[in-house]
mmCIF file of C-alpha atoms in Angstrom:
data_model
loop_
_atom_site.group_PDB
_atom_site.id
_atom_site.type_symbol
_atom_site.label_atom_id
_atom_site.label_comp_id
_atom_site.label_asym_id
_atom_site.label_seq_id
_atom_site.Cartn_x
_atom_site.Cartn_y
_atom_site.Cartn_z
ATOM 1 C CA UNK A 1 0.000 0.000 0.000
ATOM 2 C CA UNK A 2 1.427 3.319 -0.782
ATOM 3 C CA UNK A 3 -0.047 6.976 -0.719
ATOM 4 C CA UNK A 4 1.037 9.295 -2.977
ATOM 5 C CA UNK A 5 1.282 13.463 -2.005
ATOM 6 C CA UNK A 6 0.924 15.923 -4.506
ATOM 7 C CA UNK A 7 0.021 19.676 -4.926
ATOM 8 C CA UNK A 8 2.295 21.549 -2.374
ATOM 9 C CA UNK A 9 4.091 24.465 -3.546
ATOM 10 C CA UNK A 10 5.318 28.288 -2.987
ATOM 11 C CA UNK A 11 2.956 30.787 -2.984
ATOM 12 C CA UNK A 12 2.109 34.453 -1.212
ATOM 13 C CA UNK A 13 0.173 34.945 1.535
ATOM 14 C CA UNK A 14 -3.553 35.323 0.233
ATOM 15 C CA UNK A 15 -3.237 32.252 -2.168
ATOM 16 C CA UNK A 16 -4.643 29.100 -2.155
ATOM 17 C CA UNK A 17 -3.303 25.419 -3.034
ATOM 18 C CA UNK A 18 -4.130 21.918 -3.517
ATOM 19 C CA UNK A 19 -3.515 18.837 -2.492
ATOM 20 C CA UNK A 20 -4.171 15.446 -3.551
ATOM 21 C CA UNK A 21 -2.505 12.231 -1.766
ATOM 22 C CA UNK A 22 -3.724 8.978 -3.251
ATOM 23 C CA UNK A 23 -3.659 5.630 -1.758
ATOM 24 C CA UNK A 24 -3.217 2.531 -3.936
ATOM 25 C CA UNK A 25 -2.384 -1.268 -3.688
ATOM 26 C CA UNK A 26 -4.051 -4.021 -2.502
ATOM 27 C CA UNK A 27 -6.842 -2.119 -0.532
ATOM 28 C CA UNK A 28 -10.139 -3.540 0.917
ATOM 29 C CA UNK A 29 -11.444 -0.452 2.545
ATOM 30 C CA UNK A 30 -10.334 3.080 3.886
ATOM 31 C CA UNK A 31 -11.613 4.183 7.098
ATOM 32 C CA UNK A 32 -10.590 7.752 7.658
ATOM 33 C CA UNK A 33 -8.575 10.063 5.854
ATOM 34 C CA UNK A 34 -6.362 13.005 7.166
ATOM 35 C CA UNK A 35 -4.316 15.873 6.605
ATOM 36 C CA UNK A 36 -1.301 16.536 9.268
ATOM 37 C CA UNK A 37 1.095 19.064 8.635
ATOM 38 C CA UNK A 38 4.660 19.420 10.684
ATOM 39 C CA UNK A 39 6.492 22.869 10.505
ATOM 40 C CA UNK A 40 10.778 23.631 11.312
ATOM 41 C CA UNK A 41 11.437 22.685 15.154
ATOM 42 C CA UNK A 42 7.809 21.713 15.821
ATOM 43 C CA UNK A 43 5.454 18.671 16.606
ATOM 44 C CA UNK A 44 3.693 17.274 13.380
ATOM 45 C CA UNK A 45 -0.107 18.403 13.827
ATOM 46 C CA UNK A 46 -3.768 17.218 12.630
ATOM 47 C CA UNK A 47 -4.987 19.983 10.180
ATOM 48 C CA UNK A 48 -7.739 17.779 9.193
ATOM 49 C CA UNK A 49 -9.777 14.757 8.825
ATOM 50 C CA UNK A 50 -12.595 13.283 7.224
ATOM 51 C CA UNK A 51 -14.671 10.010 7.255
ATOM 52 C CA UNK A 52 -15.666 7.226 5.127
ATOM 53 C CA UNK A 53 -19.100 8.826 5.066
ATOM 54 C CA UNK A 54 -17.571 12.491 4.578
ATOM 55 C CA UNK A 55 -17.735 13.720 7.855
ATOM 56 C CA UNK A 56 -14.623 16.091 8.864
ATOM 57 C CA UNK A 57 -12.759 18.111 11.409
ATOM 58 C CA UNK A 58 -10.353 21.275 11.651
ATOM 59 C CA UNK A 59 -8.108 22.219 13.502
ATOM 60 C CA UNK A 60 -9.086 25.765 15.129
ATOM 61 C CA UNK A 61 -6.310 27.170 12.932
ATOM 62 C CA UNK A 62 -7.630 26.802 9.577
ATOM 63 C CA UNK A 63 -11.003 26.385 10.411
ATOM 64 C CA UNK A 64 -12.623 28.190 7.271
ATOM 65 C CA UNK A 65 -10.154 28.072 5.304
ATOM 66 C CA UNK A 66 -8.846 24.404 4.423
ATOM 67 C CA UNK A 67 -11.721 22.543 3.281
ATOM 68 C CA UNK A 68 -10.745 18.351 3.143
ATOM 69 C CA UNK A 69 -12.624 16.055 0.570
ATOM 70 C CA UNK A 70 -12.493 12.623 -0.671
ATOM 71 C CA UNK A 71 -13.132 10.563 -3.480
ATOM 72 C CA UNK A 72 -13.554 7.476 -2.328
ATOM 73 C CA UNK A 73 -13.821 5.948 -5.386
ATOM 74 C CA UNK A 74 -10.044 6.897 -6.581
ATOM 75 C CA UNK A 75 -9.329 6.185 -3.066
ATOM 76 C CA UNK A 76 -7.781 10.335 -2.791
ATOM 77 C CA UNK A 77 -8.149 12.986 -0.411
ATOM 78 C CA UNK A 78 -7.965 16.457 -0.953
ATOM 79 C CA UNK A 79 -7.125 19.359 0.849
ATOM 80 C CA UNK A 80 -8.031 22.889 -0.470
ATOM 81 C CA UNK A 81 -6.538 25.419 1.044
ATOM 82 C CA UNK A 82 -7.172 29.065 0.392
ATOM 83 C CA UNK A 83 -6.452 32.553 2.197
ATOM 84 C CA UNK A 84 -3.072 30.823 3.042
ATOM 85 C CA UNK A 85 -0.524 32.494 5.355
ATOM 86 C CA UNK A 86 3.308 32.407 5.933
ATOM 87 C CA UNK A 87 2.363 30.050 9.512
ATOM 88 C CA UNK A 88 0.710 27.554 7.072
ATOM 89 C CA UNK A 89 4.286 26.968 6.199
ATOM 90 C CA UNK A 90 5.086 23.177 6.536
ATOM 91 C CA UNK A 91 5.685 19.793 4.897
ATOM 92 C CA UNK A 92 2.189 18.244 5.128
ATOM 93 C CA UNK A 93 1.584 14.290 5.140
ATOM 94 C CA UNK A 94 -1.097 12.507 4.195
ATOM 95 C CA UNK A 95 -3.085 9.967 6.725
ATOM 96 C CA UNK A 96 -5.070 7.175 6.421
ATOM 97 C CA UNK A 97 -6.821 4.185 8.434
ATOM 98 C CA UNK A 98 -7.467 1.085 5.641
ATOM 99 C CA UNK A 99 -7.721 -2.731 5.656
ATOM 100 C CA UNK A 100 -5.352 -4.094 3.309
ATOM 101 C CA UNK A 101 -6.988 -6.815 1.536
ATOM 102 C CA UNK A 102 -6.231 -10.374 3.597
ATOM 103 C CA UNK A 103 -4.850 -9.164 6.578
ATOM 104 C CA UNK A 104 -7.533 -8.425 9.768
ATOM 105 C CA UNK A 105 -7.559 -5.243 11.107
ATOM 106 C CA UNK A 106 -6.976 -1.831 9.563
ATOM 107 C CA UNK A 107 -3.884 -0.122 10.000
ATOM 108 C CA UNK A 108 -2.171 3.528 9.803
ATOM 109 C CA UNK A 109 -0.396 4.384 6.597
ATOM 110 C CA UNK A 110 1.260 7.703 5.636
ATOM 111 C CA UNK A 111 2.512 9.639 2.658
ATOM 112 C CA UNK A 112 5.485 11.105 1.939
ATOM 113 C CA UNK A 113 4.879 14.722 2.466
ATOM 114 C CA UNK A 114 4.538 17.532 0.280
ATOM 115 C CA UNK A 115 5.834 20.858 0.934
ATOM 116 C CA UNK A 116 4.174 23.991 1.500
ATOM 117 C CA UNK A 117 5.875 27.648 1.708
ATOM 118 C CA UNK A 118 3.966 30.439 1.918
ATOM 119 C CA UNK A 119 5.817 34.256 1.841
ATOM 120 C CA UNK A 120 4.550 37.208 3.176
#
């Protein structure tokens, strides 16, 4: 199983980005999806998650801002993010909670990260 980041970027403060992270191999199911994000000399952080049946959570911080979606039929989460500023700055991973098809149990499986500058 692998998932796949995509969409990070520089841009100025007022902008907005994308990102995509796709999960593929030998998947049965995919619980919940997420969006953390770790900045320089920090803890990594949940920005976002959503669940099988499209529910979701924010973190305070971008709370009207980042909107998370999925398509669960490509197996990919999104993350739009809009009205960015330079403390959105970070490499942000890609979550997810999936049963990999034979084994019991669903697991935690990450991205690779996908980095995200914003200037001022």
């Amino acid at each position: 199983v692998q998932l796949q980041a995509s969409g990070g970027g520089l841009v100025q403060a007022g902008g907005s980005l994308r990102l995509s992270c796709a999960a593929s191999g030998s998947i049965f199911g995919i619980k919940n999806m997420a969006w953390y994000r770790q900045a320089p000399g920090k803890q990594r952080e949940l920005v976002a998650t959503i669940t099988s049946g499209g529910s979701t959570n924010y973190a305070d911080s971008v709370k009207g801002r980042f909107t998370i979606s999925r398509d669960n039929a490509k197996n990919t989460v999104y993350l739009q993010m809009n009205s960015l500023k330079p403390e959105d700055t970070a490499v942000y991973y890609c979550n997810a909670v999936l049963w990999v098809a034979g084994v019991a149990g669903a697991d935690d499986y990450w991205g690779q990260g996908t980095q995200v500058t914003v200037s001022s």
